[in-house]
Short mmCIF file of C-alpha atoms in Angstrom, two decimals:
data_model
loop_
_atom_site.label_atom_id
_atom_site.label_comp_id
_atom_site.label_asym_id
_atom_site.label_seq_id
_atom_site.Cartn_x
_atom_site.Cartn_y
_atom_site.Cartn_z
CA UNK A 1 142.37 17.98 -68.13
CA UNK A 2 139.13 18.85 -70.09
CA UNK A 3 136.12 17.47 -72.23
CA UNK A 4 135.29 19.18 -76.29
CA UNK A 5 133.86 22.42 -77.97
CA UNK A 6 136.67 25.83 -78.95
CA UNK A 7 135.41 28.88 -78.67
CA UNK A 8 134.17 29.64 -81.97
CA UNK A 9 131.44 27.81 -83.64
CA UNK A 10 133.33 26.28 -86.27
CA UNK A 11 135.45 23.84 -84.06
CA UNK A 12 132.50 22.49 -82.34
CA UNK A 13 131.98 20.23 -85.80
CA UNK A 14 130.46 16.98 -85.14
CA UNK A 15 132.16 13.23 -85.35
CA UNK A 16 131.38 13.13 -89.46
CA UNK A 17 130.98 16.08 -91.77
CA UNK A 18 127.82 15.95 -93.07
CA UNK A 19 126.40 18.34 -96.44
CA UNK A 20 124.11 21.29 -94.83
CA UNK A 21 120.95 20.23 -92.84
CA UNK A 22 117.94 20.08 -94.71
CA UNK A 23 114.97 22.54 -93.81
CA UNK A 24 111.23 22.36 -94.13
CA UNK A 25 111.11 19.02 -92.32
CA UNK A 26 109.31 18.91 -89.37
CA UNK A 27 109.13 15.02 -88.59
CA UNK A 28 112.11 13.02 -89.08
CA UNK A 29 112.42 10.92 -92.09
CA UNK A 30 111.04 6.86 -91.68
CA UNK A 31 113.82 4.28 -91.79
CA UNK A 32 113.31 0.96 -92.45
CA UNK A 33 114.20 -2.15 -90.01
CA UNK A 34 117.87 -2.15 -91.50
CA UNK A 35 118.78 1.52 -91.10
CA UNK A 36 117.33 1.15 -87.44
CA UNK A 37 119.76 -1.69 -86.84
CA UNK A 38 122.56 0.05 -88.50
CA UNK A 39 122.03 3.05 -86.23
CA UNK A 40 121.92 1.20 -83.12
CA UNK A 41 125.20 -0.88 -84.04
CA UNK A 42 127.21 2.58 -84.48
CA UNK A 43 126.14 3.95 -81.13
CA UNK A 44 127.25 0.95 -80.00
CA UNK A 45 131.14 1.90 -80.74
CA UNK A 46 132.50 5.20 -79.45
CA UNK A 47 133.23 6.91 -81.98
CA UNK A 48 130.02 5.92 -83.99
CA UNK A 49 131.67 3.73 -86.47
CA UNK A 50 128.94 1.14 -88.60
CA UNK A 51 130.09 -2.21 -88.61
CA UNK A 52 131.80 -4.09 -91.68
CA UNK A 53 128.36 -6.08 -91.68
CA UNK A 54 126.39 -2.83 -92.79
CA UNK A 55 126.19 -3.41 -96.51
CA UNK A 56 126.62 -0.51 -99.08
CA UNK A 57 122.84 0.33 -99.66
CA UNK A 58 121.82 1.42 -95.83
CA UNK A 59 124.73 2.95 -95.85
CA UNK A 60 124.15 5.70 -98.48
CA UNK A 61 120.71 5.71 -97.40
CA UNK A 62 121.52 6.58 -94.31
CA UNK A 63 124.04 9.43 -95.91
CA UNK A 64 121.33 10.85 -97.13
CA UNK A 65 119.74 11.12 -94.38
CA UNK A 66 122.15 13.01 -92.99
CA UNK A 67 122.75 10.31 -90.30
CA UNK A 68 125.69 8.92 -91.29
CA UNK A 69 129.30 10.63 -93.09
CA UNK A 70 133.05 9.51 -93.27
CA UNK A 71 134.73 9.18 -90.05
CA UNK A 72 136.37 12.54 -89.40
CA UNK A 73 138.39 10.94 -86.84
CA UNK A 74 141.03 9.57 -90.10
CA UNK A 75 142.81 13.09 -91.25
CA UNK A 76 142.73 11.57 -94.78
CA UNK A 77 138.91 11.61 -94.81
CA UNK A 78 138.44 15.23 -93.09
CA UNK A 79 135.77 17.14 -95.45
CA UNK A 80 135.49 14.28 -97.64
CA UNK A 81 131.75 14.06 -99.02
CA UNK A 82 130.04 10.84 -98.00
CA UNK A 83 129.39 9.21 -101.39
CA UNK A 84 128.70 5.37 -102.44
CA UNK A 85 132.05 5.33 -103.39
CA UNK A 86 133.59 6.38 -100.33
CA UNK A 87 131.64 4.56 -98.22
CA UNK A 88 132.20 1.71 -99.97
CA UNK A 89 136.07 2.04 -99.72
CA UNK A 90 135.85 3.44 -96.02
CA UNK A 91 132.44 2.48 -94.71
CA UNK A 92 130.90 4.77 -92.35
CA UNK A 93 130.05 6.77 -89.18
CA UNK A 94 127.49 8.58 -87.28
CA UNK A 95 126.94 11.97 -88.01
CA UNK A 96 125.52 14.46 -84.46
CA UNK A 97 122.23 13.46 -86.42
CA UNK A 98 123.04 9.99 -86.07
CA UNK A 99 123.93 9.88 -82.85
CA UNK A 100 120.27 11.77 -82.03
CA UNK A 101 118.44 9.63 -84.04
CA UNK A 102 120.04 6.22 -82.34
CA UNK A 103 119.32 7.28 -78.93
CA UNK A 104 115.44 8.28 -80.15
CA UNK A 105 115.37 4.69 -81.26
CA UNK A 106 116.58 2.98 -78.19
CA UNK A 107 120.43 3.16 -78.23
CA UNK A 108 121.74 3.20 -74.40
CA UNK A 109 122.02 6.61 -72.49
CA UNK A 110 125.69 5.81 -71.56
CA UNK A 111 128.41 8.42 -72.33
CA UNK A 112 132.06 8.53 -71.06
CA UNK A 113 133.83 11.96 -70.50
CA UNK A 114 137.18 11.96 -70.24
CA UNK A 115 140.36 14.39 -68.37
CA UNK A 116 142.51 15.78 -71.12
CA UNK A 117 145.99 15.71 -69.06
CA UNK A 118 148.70 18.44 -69.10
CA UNK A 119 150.94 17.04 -72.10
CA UNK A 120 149.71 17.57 -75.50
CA UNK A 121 151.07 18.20 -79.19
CA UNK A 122 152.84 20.94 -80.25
CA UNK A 123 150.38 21.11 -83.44
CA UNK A 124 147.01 21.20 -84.38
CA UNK A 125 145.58 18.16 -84.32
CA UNK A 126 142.15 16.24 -83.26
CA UNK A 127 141.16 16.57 -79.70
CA UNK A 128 141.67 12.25 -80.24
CA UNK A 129 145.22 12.66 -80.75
CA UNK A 130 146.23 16.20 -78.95
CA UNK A 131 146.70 14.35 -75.78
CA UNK A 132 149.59 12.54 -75.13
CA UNK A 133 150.59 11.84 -71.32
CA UNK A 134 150.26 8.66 -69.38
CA UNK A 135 147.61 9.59 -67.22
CA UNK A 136 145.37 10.72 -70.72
CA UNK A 137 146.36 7.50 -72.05
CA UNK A 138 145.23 5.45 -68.47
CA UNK A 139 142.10 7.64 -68.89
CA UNK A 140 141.13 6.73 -72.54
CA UNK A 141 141.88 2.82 -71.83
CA UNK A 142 139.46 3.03 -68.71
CA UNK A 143 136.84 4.78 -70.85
CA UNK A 144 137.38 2.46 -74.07
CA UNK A 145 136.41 -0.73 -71.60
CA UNK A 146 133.43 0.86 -69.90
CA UNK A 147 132.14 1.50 -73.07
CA UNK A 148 132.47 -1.80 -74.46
CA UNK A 149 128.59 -2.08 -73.63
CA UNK A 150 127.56 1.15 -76.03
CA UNK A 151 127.94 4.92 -75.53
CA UNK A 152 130.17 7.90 -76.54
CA UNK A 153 133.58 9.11 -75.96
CA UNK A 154 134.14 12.57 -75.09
CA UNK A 155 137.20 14.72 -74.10
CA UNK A 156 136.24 17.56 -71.57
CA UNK A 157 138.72 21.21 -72.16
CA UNK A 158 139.58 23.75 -70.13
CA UNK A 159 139.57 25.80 -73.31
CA UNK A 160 136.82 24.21 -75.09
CA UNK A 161 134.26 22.22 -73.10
CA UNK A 162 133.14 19.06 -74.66
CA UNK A 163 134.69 18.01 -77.13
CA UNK A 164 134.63 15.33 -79.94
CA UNK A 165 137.39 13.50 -80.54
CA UNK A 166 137.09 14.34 -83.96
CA UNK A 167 137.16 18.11 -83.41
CA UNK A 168 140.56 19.83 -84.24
CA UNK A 169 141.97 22.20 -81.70
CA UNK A 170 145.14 24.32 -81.15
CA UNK A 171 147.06 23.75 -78.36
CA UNK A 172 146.42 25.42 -75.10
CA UNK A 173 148.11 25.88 -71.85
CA UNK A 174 145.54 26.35 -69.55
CA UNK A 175 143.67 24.34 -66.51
CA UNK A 176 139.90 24.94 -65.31
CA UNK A 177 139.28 28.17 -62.96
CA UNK A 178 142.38 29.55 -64.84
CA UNK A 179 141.85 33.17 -66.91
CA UNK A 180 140.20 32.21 -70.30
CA UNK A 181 139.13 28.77 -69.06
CA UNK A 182 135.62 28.00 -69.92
CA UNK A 183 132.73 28.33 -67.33
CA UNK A 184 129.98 26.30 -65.70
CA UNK A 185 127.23 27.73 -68.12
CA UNK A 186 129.37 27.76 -71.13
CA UNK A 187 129.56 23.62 -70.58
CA UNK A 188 125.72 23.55 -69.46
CA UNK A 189 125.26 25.26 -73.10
CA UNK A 190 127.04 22.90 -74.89
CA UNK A 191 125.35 19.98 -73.39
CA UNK A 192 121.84 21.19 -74.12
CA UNK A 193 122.51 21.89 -78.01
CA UNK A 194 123.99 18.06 -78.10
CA UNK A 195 121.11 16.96 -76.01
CA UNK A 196 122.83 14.85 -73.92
CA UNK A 197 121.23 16.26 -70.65
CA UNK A 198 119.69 12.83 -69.64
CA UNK A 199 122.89 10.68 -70.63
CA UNK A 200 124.55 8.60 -67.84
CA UNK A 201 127.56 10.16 -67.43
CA UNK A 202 131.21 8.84 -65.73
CA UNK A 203 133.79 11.13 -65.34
CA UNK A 204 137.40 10.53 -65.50
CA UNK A 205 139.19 13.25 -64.42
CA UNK A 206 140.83 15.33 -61.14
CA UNK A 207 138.28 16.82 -59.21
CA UNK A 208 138.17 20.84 -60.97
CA UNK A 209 136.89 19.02 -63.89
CA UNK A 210 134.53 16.19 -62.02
CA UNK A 211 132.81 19.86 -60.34
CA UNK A 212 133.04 21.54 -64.00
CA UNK A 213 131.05 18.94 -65.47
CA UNK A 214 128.74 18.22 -62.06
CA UNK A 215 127.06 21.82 -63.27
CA UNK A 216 125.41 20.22 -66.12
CA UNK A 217 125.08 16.56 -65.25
CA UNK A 218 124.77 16.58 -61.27
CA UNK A 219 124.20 12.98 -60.89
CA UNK A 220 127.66 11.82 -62.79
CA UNK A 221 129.61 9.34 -61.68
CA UNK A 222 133.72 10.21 -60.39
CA UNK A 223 135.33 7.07 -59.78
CA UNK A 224 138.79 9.15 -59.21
CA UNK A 225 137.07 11.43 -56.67
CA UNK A 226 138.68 11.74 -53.41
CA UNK A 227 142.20 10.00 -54.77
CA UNK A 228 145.02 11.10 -53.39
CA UNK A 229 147.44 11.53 -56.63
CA UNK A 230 147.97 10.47 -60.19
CA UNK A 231 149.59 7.42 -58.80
CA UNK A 232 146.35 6.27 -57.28
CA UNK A 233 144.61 7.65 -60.29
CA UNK A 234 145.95 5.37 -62.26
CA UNK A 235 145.67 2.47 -59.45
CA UNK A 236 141.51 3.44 -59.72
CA UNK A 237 142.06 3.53 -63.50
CA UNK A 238 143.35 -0.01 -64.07
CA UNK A 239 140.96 -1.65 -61.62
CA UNK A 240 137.94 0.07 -64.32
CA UNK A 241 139.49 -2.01 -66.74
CA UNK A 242 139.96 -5.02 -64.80
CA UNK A 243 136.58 -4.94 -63.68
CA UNK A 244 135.13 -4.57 -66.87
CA UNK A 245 136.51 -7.18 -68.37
CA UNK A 246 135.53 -9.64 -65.81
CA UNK A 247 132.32 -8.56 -66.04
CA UNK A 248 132.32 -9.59 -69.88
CA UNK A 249 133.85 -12.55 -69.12
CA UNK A 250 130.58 -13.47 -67.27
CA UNK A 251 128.23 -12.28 -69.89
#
Protein backbone atom coordinates (compact mmCIF):
# COMPACT_ATOMS: atom_id res chain seq x y z
CA UNK A 1 0.00 0.00 0.00
CA UNK A 2 1.33 3.60 -0.59
CA UNK A 3 0.47 7.27 -1.75
CA UNK A 4 2.89 9.22 -4.98
CA UNK A 5 6.43 10.79 -5.58
CA UNK A 6 9.84 8.14 -6.93
CA UNK A 7 12.85 8.93 -5.78
CA UNK A 8 14.22 11.11 -8.31
CA UNK A 9 12.81 14.40 -9.21
CA UNK A 10 11.69 13.64 -12.51
CA UNK A 11 8.82 11.16 -11.56
CA UNK A 12 7.32 13.50 -9.15
CA UNK A 13 5.72 15.35 -12.52
CA UNK A 14 2.46 16.88 -11.88
CA UNK A 15 -1.26 15.72 -13.21
CA UNK A 16 -0.61 17.81 -16.77
CA UNK A 17 2.71 18.67 -18.34
CA UNK A 18 2.93 22.07 -18.49
CA UNK A 19 5.93 24.28 -20.78
CA UNK A 20 8.65 25.61 -18.07
CA UNK A 21 7.40 28.03 -15.30
CA UNK A 22 7.70 31.49 -16.03
CA UNK A 23 10.09 33.74 -13.82
CA UNK A 24 10.11 37.37 -12.86
CA UNK A 25 6.52 37.21 -11.64
CA UNK A 26 5.98 37.94 -8.30
CA UNK A 27 2.02 38.24 -8.11
CA UNK A 28 0.01 35.80 -9.87
CA UNK A 29 -1.54 36.70 -13.08
CA UNK A 30 -5.55 38.27 -12.84
CA UNK A 31 -8.19 35.93 -14.27
CA UNK A 32 -11.32 36.96 -15.21
CA UNK A 33 -14.83 35.63 -13.71
CA UNK A 34 -14.73 32.66 -16.35
CA UNK A 35 -11.23 31.32 -15.74
CA UNK A 36 -12.17 31.51 -11.90
CA UNK A 37 -15.16 29.32 -12.60
CA UNK A 38 -13.28 27.06 -14.83
CA UNK A 39 -10.71 26.52 -12.09
CA UNK A 40 -13.05 25.78 -9.45
CA UNK A 41 -15.08 23.21 -11.73
CA UNK A 42 -11.68 21.12 -12.30
CA UNK A 43 -10.88 20.89 -8.63
CA UNK A 44 -14.07 19.77 -8.40
CA UNK A 45 -13.16 16.27 -10.27
CA UNK A 46 -10.20 14.24 -9.05
CA UNK A 47 -8.11 14.22 -11.39
CA UNK A 48 -8.60 17.99 -12.31
CA UNK A 49 -10.39 17.47 -15.50
CA UNK A 50 -12.46 21.00 -16.93
CA UNK A 51 -15.80 20.24 -17.84
CA UNK A 52 -17.19 19.83 -21.54
CA UNK A 53 -19.01 23.26 -20.67
CA UNK A 54 -15.53 25.16 -20.55
CA UNK A 55 -15.45 26.63 -24.01
CA UNK A 56 -12.17 26.79 -26.12
CA UNK A 57 -11.09 30.44 -25.24
CA UNK A 58 -10.63 30.03 -21.18
CA UNK A 59 -9.24 27.15 -21.96
CA UNK A 60 -6.05 28.30 -23.79
CA UNK A 61 -6.09 31.18 -21.62
CA UNK A 62 -5.81 29.31 -18.89
CA UNK A 63 -2.83 27.19 -20.81
CA UNK A 64 -1.11 30.00 -20.81
CA UNK A 65 -1.25 30.56 -17.67
CA UNK A 66 0.27 27.66 -16.92
CA UNK A 67 -2.88 26.48 -15.03
CA UNK A 68 -4.20 24.18 -17.16
CA UNK A 69 -2.36 21.21 -19.81
CA UNK A 70 -3.58 17.85 -21.42
CA UNK A 71 -4.54 15.25 -19.05
CA UNK A 72 -1.41 13.17 -18.51
CA UNK A 73 -3.51 10.59 -17.06
CA UNK A 74 -4.40 9.31 -21.19
CA UNK A 75 -0.82 7.67 -22.34
CA UNK A 76 -1.69 9.05 -25.82
CA UNK A 77 -1.50 12.65 -24.54
CA UNK A 78 1.79 12.17 -22.24
CA UNK A 79 4.19 15.27 -23.23
CA UNK A 80 1.76 16.53 -25.60
CA UNK A 81 1.95 20.52 -25.63
CA UNK A 82 -1.33 22.11 -24.59
CA UNK A 83 -2.32 23.99 -27.76
CA UNK A 84 -5.89 25.37 -29.07
CA UNK A 85 -5.90 22.53 -31.10
CA UNK A 86 -5.47 19.98 -28.63
CA UNK A 87 -7.54 21.29 -26.28
CA UNK A 88 -10.06 21.62 -28.51
CA UNK A 89 -9.94 17.88 -29.55
CA UNK A 90 -9.20 16.72 -25.84
CA UNK A 91 -10.23 19.59 -23.60
CA UNK A 92 -8.31 20.04 -20.54
CA UNK A 93 -6.86 19.59 -17.01
CA UNK A 94 -5.30 21.19 -14.11
CA UNK A 95 -1.82 21.62 -14.09
CA UNK A 96 0.07 21.54 -9.94
CA UNK A 97 -0.43 25.37 -10.79
CA UNK A 98 -3.94 24.84 -11.26
CA UNK A 99 -4.65 22.95 -8.58
CA UNK A 100 -2.78 25.93 -6.29
CA UNK A 101 -4.46 28.53 -7.85
CA UNK A 102 -8.17 26.80 -7.33
CA UNK A 103 -7.69 26.24 -3.76
CA UNK A 104 -6.34 30.20 -3.43
CA UNK A 105 -9.67 30.97 -4.96
CA UNK A 106 -11.93 29.00 -2.79
CA UNK A 107 -11.91 25.38 -4.11
CA UNK A 108 -12.59 22.88 -0.99
CA UNK A 109 -9.58 21.66 1.20
CA UNK A 110 -10.69 17.99 0.68
CA UNK A 111 -8.10 15.42 -0.57
CA UNK A 112 -8.36 11.57 -0.61
CA UNK A 113 -5.15 9.39 -0.19
CA UNK A 114 -5.33 6.15 -1.09
CA UNK A 115 -3.40 2.31 -0.08
CA UNK A 116 -1.65 1.07 -3.16
CA UNK A 117 -2.22 -2.87 -2.44
CA UNK A 118 0.36 -5.68 -2.99
CA UNK A 119 -0.59 -6.65 -6.75
CA UNK A 120 0.57 -4.43 -9.40
CA UNK A 121 1.78 -4.56 -13.20
CA UNK A 122 4.58 -6.14 -14.38
CA UNK A 123 5.40 -2.79 -16.47
CA UNK A 124 5.79 0.68 -16.19
CA UNK A 125 2.85 2.29 -16.10
CA UNK A 126 0.93 5.35 -14.23
CA UNK A 127 0.67 5.08 -10.54
CA UNK A 128 -3.50 5.20 -11.85
CA UNK A 129 -3.16 1.99 -13.48
CA UNK A 130 -0.03 0.11 -11.62
CA UNK A 131 -2.43 -1.19 -9.12
CA UNK A 132 -4.43 -3.95 -9.77
CA UNK A 133 -5.82 -6.07 -6.68
CA UNK A 134 -9.28 -6.09 -5.24
CA UNK A 135 -8.63 -4.40 -2.19
CA UNK A 136 -6.82 -1.26 -4.51
CA UNK A 137 -9.79 -1.44 -6.56
CA UNK A 138 -12.39 -1.35 -3.16
CA UNK A 139 -10.03 1.51 -2.15
CA UNK A 140 -10.25 3.71 -5.35
CA UNK A 141 -14.25 3.16 -5.53
CA UNK A 142 -14.49 4.39 -1.78
CA UNK A 143 -12.29 7.37 -2.60
CA UNK A 144 -14.04 8.15 -6.13
CA UNK A 145 -17.56 8.57 -3.99
CA UNK A 146 -16.16 10.65 -1.15
CA UNK A 147 -14.93 12.84 -3.56
CA UNK A 148 -17.95 13.31 -5.45
CA UNK A 149 -18.21 16.72 -3.40
CA UNK A 150 -14.57 18.15 -4.80
CA UNK A 151 -10.96 17.26 -3.89
CA UNK A 152 -7.95 15.21 -5.15
CA UNK A 153 -7.00 11.70 -5.60
CA UNK A 154 -3.77 10.54 -4.46
CA UNK A 155 -1.95 7.14 -4.27
CA UNK A 156 0.44 6.93 -1.17
CA UNK A 157 4.03 4.43 -2.01
CA UNK A 158 6.14 2.71 -0.04
CA UNK A 159 8.71 3.57 -2.69
CA UNK A 160 7.57 6.89 -3.64
CA UNK A 161 5.37 8.84 -1.22
CA UNK A 162 2.58 10.71 -2.76
CA UNK A 163 1.92 10.17 -5.73
CA UNK A 164 -0.24 11.41 -8.72
CA UNK A 165 -2.05 9.20 -10.49
CA UNK A 166 -0.61 10.53 -13.44
CA UNK A 167 2.99 9.91 -12.39
CA UNK A 168 4.70 6.82 -14.06
CA UNK A 169 6.53 4.43 -11.82
CA UNK A 170 8.38 1.06 -12.08
CA UNK A 171 7.26 -1.61 -10.23
CA UNK A 172 8.36 -2.24 -6.74
CA UNK A 173 8.18 -4.95 -4.23
CA UNK A 174 8.36 -3.33 -1.15
CA UNK A 175 5.93 -2.38 2.01
CA UNK A 176 6.47 0.70 4.50
CA UNK A 177 9.27 0.20 7.37
CA UNK A 178 10.82 -2.23 4.78
CA UNK A 179 14.76 -1.40 3.57
CA UNK A 180 14.47 1.36 0.85
CA UNK A 181 10.91 2.29 1.85
CA UNK A 182 10.46 5.95 2.14
CA UNK A 183 10.45 7.77 5.57
CA UNK A 184 8.28 10.02 7.72
CA UNK A 185 10.23 13.26 6.62
CA UNK A 186 10.69 12.24 3.10
CA UNK A 187 6.51 12.28 2.93
CA UNK A 188 6.41 15.53 5.27
CA UNK A 189 8.74 16.99 2.31
CA UNK A 190 6.65 16.14 -0.32
CA UNK A 191 3.59 17.52 1.22
CA UNK A 192 5.06 20.94 1.92
CA UNK A 193 6.39 21.51 -1.82
CA UNK A 194 2.57 20.54 -2.98
CA UNK A 195 1.26 22.66 -0.22
CA UNK A 196 -1.26 20.56 0.82
CA UNK A 197 -0.37 20.85 4.62
CA UNK A 198 -3.86 22.30 5.56
CA UNK A 199 -5.93 19.82 3.23
CA UNK A 200 -8.54 17.55 4.94
CA UNK A 201 -7.19 14.44 4.53
CA UNK A 202 -8.95 10.58 4.67
CA UNK A 203 -6.86 7.81 4.49
CA UNK A 204 -7.57 4.53 3.02
CA UNK A 205 -5.16 2.22 3.82
CA UNK A 206 -3.76 -0.60 6.61
CA UNK A 207 -2.52 1.02 9.50
CA UNK A 208 1.75 1.30 8.51
CA UNK A 209 0.52 3.65 5.96
CA UNK A 210 -2.49 5.52 8.08
CA UNK A 211 0.90 6.22 10.77
CA UNK A 212 3.18 7.06 7.55
CA UNK A 213 0.96 9.66 6.48
CA UNK A 214 -0.24 10.78 10.32
CA UNK A 215 3.58 12.40 10.31
CA UNK A 216 2.57 15.05 7.99
CA UNK A 217 -1.18 15.42 8.36
CA UNK A 218 -1.83 14.40 12.16
CA UNK A 219 -5.42 15.17 12.17
CA UNK A 220 -6.37 12.65 9.06
CA UNK A 221 -9.08 10.71 9.05
CA UNK A 222 -8.63 6.33 8.98
CA UNK A 223 -11.89 4.92 8.52
CA UNK A 224 -10.08 1.29 8.18
CA UNK A 225 -8.21 1.84 11.47
CA UNK A 226 -8.54 -0.78 13.99
CA UNK A 227 -10.16 -3.46 11.26
CA UNK A 228 -9.43 -6.67 11.75
CA UNK A 229 -8.55 -7.92 7.99
CA UNK A 230 -9.00 -7.14 4.34
CA UNK A 231 -12.30 -8.83 4.62
CA UNK A 232 -13.57 -6.17 6.97
CA UNK A 233 -11.62 -3.68 4.97
CA UNK A 234 -13.57 -4.06 2.35
CA UNK A 235 -16.90 -4.45 4.62
CA UNK A 236 -15.73 -0.54 5.93
CA UNK A 237 -15.01 0.18 2.25
CA UNK A 238 -18.45 -0.51 0.75
CA UNK A 239 -20.39 1.10 3.59
CA UNK A 240 -18.10 4.66 2.38
CA UNK A 241 -19.79 4.19 -0.71
CA UNK A 242 -23.11 3.41 0.49
CA UNK A 243 -23.08 6.21 2.69
CA UNK A 244 -22.10 8.59 0.27
CA UNK A 245 -24.47 8.04 -1.98
CA UNK A 246 -27.29 8.36 0.36
CA UNK A 247 -26.06 11.34 1.41
CA UNK A 248 -26.41 12.71 -2.31
CA UNK A 249 -29.51 11.31 -2.57
CA UNK A 250 -30.60 13.86 0.12
CA UNK A 251 -28.87 16.81 -1.33
Amino acid sequence: MTINHAREDHADSPCTKRPPRRTGASTPPHITPAQRRALLAGAKAPLGLLPKSVNLRTLASLAETDYVGLDQSRGILRGLEATRDQLDVWGGALTEDGWQRARAEGAGRFRIVVGCGKSKQDRRVTAGEMYVGTFHGSCRLAAEALLRGGGRLYILSAAHGILDLSTEIDPYDITVGDAGSVSADFVQAQVRARGIEPAEVTVLAGSKYVALARQAWPNLQAPLAGAGGIGEMKQRLSQIRLASAEAGRKR
